[in-house]
PDB file of C-alpha atoms in Angstrom:
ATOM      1  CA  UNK A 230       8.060  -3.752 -32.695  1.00  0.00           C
ATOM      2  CA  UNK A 231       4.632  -2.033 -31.904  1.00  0.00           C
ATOM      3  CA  UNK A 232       6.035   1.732 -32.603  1.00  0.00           C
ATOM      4  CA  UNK A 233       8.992   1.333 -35.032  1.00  0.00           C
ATOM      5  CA  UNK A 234      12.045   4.065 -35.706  1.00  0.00           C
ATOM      6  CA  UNK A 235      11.654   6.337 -39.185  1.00  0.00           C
ATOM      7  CA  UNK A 236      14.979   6.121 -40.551  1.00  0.00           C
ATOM      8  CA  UNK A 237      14.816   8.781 -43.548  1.00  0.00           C
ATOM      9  CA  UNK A 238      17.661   7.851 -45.973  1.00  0.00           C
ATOM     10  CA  UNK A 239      18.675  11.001 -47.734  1.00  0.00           C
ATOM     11  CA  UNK A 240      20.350  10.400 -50.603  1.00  0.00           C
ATOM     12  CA  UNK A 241      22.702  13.772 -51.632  1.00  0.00           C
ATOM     13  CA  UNK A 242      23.736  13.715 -54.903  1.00  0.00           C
ATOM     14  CA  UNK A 243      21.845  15.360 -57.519  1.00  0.00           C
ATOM     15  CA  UNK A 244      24.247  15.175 -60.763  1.00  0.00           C
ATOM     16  CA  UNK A 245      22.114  13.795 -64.078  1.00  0.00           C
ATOM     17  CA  UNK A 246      24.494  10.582 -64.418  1.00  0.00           C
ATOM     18  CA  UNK A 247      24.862   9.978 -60.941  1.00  0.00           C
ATOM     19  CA  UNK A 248      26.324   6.926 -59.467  1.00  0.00           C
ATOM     20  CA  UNK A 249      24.192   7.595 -55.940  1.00  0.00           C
ATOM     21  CA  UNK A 250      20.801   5.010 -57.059  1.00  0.00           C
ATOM     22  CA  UNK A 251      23.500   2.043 -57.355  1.00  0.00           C
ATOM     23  CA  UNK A 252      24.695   2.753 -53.715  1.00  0.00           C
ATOM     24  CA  UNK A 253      21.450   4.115 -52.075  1.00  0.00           C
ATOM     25  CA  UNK A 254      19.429   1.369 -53.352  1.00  0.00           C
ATOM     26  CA  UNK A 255      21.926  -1.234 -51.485  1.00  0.00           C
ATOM     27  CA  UNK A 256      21.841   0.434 -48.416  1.00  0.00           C
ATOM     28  CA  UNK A 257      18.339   0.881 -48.162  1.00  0.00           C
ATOM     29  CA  UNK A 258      17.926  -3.016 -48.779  1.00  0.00           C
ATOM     30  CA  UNK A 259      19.958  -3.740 -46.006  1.00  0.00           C
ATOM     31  CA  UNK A 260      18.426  -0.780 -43.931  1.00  0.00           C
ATOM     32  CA  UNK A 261      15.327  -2.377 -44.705  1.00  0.00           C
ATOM     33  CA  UNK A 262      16.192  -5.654 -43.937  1.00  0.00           C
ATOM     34  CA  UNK A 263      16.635  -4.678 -40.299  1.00  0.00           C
ATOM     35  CA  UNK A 264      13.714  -5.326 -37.687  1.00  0.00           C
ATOM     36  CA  UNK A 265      12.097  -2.181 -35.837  1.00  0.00           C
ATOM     37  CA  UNK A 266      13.282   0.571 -38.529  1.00  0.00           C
ATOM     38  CA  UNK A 267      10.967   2.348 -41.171  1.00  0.00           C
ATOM     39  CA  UNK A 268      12.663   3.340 -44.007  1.00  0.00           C
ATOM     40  CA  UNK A 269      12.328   6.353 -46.295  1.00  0.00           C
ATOM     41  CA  UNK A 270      13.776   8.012 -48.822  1.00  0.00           C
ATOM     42  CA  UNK A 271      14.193  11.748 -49.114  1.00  0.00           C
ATOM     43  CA  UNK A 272      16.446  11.858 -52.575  1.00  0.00           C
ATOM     44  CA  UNK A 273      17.076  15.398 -53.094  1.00  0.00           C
ATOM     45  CA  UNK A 274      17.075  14.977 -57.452  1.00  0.00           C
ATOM     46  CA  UNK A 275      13.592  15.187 -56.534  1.00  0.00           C
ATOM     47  CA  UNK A 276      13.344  17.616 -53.342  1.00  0.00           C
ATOM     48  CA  UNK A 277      12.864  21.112 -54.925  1.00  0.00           C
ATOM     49  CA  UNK A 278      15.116  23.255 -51.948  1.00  0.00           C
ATOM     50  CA  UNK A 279      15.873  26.681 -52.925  1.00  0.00           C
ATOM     51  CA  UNK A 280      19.005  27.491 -52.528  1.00  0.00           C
ATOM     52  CA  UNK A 281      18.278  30.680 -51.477  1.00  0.00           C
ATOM     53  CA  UNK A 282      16.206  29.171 -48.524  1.00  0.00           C
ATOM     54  CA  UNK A 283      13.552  30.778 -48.978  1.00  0.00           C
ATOM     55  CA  UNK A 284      10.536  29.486 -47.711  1.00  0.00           C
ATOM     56  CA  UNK A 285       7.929  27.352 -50.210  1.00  0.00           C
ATOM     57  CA  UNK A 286       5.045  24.692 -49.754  1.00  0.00           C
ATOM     58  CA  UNK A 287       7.736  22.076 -50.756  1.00  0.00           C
ATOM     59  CA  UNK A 288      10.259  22.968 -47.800  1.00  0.00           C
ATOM     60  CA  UNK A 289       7.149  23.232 -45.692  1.00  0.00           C
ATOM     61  CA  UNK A 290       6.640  19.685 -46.463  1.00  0.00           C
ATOM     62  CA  UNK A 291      10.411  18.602 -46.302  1.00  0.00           C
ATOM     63  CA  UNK A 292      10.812  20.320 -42.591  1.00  0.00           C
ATOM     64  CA  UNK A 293       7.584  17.819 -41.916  1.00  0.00           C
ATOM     65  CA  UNK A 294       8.642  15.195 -42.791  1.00  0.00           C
ATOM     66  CA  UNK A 295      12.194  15.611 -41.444  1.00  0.00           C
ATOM     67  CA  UNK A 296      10.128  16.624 -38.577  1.00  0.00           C
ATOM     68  CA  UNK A 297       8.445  13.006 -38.276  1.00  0.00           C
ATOM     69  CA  UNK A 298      11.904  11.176 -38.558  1.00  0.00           C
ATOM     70  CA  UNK A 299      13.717   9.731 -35.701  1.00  0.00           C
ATOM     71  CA  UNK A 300      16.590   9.722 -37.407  1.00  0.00           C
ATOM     72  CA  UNK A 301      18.531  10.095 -40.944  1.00  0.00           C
ATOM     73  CA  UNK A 302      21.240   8.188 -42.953  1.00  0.00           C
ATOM     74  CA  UNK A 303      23.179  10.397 -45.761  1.00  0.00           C
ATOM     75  CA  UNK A 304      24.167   8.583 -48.636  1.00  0.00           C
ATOM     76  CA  UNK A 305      26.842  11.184 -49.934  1.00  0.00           C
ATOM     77  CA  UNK A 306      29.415  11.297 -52.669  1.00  0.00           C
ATOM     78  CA  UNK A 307      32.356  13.370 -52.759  1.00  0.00           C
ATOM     79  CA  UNK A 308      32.921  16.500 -54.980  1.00  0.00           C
ATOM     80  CA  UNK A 309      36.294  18.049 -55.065  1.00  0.00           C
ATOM     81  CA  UNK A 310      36.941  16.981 -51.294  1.00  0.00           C
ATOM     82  CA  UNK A 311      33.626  18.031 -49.870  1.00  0.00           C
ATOM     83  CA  UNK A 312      29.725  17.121 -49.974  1.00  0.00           C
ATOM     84  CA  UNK A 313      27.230  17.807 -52.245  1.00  0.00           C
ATOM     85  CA  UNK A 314      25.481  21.758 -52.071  1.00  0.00           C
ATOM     86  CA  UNK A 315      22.731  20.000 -52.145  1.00  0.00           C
ATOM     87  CA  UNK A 316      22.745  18.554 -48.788  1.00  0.00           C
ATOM     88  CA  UNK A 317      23.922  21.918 -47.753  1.00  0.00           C
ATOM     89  CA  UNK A 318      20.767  22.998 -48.860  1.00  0.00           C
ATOM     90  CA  UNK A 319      18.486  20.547 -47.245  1.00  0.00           C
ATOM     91  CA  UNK A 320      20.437  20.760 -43.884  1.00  0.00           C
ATOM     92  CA  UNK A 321      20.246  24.761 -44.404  1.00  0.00           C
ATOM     93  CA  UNK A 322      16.227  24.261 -45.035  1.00  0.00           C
ATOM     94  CA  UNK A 323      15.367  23.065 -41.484  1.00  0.00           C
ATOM     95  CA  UNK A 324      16.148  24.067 -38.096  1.00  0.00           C
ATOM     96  CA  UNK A 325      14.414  22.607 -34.949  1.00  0.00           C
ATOM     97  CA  UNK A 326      13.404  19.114 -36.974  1.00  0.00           C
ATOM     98  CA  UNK A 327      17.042  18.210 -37.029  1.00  0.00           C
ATOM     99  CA  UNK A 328      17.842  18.867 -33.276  1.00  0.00           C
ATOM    100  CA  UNK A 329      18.582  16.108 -31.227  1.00  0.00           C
ATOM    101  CA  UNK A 330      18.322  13.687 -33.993  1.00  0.00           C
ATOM    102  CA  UNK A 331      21.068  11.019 -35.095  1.00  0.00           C
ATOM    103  CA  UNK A 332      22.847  10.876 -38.498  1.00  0.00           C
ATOM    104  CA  UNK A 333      24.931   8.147 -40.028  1.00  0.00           C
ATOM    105  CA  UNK A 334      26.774   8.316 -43.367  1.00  0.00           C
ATOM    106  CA  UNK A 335      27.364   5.971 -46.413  1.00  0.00           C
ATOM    107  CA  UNK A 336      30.008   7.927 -48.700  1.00  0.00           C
ATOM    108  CA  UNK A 337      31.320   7.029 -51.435  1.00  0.00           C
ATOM    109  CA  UNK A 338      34.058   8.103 -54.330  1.00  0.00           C
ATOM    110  CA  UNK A 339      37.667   7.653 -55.649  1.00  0.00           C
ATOM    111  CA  UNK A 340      40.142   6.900 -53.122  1.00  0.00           C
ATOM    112  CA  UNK A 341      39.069   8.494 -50.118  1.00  0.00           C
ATOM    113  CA  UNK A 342      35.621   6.878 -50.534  1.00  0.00           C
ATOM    114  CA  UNK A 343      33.728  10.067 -49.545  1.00  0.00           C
ATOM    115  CA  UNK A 344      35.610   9.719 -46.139  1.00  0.00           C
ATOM    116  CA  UNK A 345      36.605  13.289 -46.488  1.00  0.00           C
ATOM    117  CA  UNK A 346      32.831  14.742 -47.226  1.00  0.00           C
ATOM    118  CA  UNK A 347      31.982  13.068 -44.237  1.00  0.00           C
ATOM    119  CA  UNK A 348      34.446  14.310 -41.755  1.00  0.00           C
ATOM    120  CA  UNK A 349      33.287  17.798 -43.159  1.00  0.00           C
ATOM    121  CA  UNK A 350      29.477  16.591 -42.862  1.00  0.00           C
ATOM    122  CA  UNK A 351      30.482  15.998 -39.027  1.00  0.00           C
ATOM    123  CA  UNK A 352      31.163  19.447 -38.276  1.00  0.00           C
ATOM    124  CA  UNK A 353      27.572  21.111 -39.837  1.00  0.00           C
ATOM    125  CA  UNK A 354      25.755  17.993 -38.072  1.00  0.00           C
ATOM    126  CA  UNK A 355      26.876  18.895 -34.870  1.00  0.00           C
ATOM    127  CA  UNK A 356      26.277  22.768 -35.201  1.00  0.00           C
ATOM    128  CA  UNK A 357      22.861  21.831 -35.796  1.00  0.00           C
ATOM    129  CA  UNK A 358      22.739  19.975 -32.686  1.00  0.00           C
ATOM    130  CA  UNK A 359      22.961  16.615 -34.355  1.00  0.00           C
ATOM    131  CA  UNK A 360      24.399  13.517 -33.021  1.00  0.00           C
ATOM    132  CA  UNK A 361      26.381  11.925 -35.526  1.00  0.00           C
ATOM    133  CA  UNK A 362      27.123   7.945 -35.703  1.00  0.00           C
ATOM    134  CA  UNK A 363      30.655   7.151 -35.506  1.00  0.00           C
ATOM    135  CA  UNK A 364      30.556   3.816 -37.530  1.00  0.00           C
ATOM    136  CA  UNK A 365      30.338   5.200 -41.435  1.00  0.00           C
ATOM    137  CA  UNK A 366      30.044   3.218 -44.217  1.00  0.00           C
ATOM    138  CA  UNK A 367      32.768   3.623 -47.472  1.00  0.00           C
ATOM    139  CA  UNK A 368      33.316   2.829 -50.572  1.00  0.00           C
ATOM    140  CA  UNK A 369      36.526   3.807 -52.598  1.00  0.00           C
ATOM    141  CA  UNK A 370      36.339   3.447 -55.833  1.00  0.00           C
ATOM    142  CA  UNK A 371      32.393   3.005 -55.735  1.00  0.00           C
ATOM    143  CA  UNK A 372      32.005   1.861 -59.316  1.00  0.00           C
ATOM    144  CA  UNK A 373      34.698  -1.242 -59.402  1.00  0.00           C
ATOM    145  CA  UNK A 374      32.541  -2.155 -56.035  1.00  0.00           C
ATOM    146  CA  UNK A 375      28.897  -3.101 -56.915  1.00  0.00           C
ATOM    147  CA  UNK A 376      27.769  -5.773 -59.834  1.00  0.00           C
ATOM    148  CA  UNK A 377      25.443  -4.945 -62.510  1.00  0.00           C
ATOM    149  CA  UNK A 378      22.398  -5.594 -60.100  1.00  0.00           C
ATOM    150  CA  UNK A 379      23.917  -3.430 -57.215  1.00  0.00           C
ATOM    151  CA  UNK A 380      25.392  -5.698 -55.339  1.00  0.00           C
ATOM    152  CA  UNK A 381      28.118  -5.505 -53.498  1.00  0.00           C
ATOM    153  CA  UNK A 382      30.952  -8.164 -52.609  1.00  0.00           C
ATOM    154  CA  UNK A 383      33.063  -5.490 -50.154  1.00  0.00           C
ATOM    155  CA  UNK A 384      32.684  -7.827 -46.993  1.00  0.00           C
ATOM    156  CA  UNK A 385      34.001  -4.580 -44.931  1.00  0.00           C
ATOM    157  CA  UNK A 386      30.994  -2.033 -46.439  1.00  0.00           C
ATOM    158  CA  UNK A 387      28.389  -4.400 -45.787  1.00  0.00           C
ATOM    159  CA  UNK A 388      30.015  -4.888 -41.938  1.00  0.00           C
ATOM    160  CA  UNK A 389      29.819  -1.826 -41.409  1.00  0.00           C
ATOM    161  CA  UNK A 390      26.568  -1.046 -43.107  1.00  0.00           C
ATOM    162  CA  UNK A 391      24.748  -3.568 -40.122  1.00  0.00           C
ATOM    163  CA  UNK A 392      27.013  -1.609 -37.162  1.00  0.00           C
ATOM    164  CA  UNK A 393      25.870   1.796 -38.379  1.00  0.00           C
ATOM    165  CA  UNK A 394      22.565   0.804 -38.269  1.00  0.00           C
ATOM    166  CA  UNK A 395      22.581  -1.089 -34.503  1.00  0.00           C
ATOM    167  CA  UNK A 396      24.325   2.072 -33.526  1.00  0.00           C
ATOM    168  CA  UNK A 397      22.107   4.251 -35.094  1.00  0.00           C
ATOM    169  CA  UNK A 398      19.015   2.507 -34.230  1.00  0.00           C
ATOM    170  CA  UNK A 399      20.084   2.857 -30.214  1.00  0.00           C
ATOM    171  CA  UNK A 400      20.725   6.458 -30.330  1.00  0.00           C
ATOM    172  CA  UNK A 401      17.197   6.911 -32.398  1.00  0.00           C
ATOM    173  CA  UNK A 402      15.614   4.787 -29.356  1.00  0.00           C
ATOM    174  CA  UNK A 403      16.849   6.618 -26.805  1.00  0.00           C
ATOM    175  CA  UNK A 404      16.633  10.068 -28.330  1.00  0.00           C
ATOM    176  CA  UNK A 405      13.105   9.586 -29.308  1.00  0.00           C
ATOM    177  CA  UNK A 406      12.434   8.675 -25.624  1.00  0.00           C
ATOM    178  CA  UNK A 407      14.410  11.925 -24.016  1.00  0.00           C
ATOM    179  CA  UNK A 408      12.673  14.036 -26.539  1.00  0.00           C
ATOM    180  CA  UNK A 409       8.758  13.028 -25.275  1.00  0.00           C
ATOM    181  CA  UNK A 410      10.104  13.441 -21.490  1.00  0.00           C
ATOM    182  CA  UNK A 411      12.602  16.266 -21.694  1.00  0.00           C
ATOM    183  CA  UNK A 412      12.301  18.336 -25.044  1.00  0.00           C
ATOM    184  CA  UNK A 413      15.536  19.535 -26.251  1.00  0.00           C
ATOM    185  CA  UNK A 414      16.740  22.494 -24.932  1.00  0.00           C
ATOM    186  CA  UNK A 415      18.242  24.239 -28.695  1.00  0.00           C
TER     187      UNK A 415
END
């Protein structure tokens, strides 16, 4: 593909002994694996966002580069039934660079496999005029689920993992394409 999709992967969690590498790195090997997407990685460990959103050179550079993107995957865990403040933060730090942009979600956890930060992730995605994928990738009880290299054998995960991303990848196209005729009207 002459003029391939950005597909930023932001990975949320920012905890020192975080399970969110193990998980992140998987998806972004299969993310990578599939033709006509560029892949990044925005992890926010490494993203200095105030949290009182305040304005620096570094979210200058973050609302860039979110800017640039056609599109975004969240790799989220799940923290007493929600998401992570720090994605809060990052989805607090932009405005405009989000609109009219799709998001897909990889969550992971206990039992509920992050399904419950995502639901909640829905509603903020679509304030900020968002479309969100419907096919979401989860893993419950994330740790019992990849091998020491970060493999995973969940057959249902990976299944989903390639849907999210055809799904994804046709809403990027065709977004990217209405917002060089018809600029988004948010």
């Amino acid at each position: 593909m002459d003029d391939p999709l950005r597909l930023e992967v932001i990975v949320a969690s920012v905890r020192p002994e975080r399970f969110a590498p193990v998980v992140a790195d998987w998806f972004l090997r299969t993310a990578r694996s599939a033709p006509g997407i560029e892949v990044g990685v925005i992890d926010l460990a490494y993203t200095p966002l105030p949290t009182d959103l305040t304005t620096t050179p570094q979210v200058e550079a973050f609302r860039e580069r979110i800017g640039a993107a056609d599109g975004f995957v969240a790799v989220t865990s799940e923290y007493n039934h929600g998401y992570p403040a720090s994605l809060k933060t990052a989805l607090d730090s932009a405005k405009r660079e989000w609109r009219a942009k799709p998001i897909g979600f990889v969550g992971y956890g206990g039992l509920s496999g992050g399904l419950r930060a995502v639901e909640q992730l829905r509603q903020v995605v679509a304030e900020i005029h968002m479309v969100s994928i419907r096919e979401t990738v989860s893993f419950h009880e994330a740790k019992r689920k990849f091998d020491a290299d970060g493999n995973t054998a969940d057959g249902a995960a990976v299944d989903a993992a390639h849907r999210l991303l055809r799904q994804w990848a046709w809403w990027a196209r065709h977004l990217r394409a209405a917002r060089a005729t018809d600029p988004y009207p948010g």
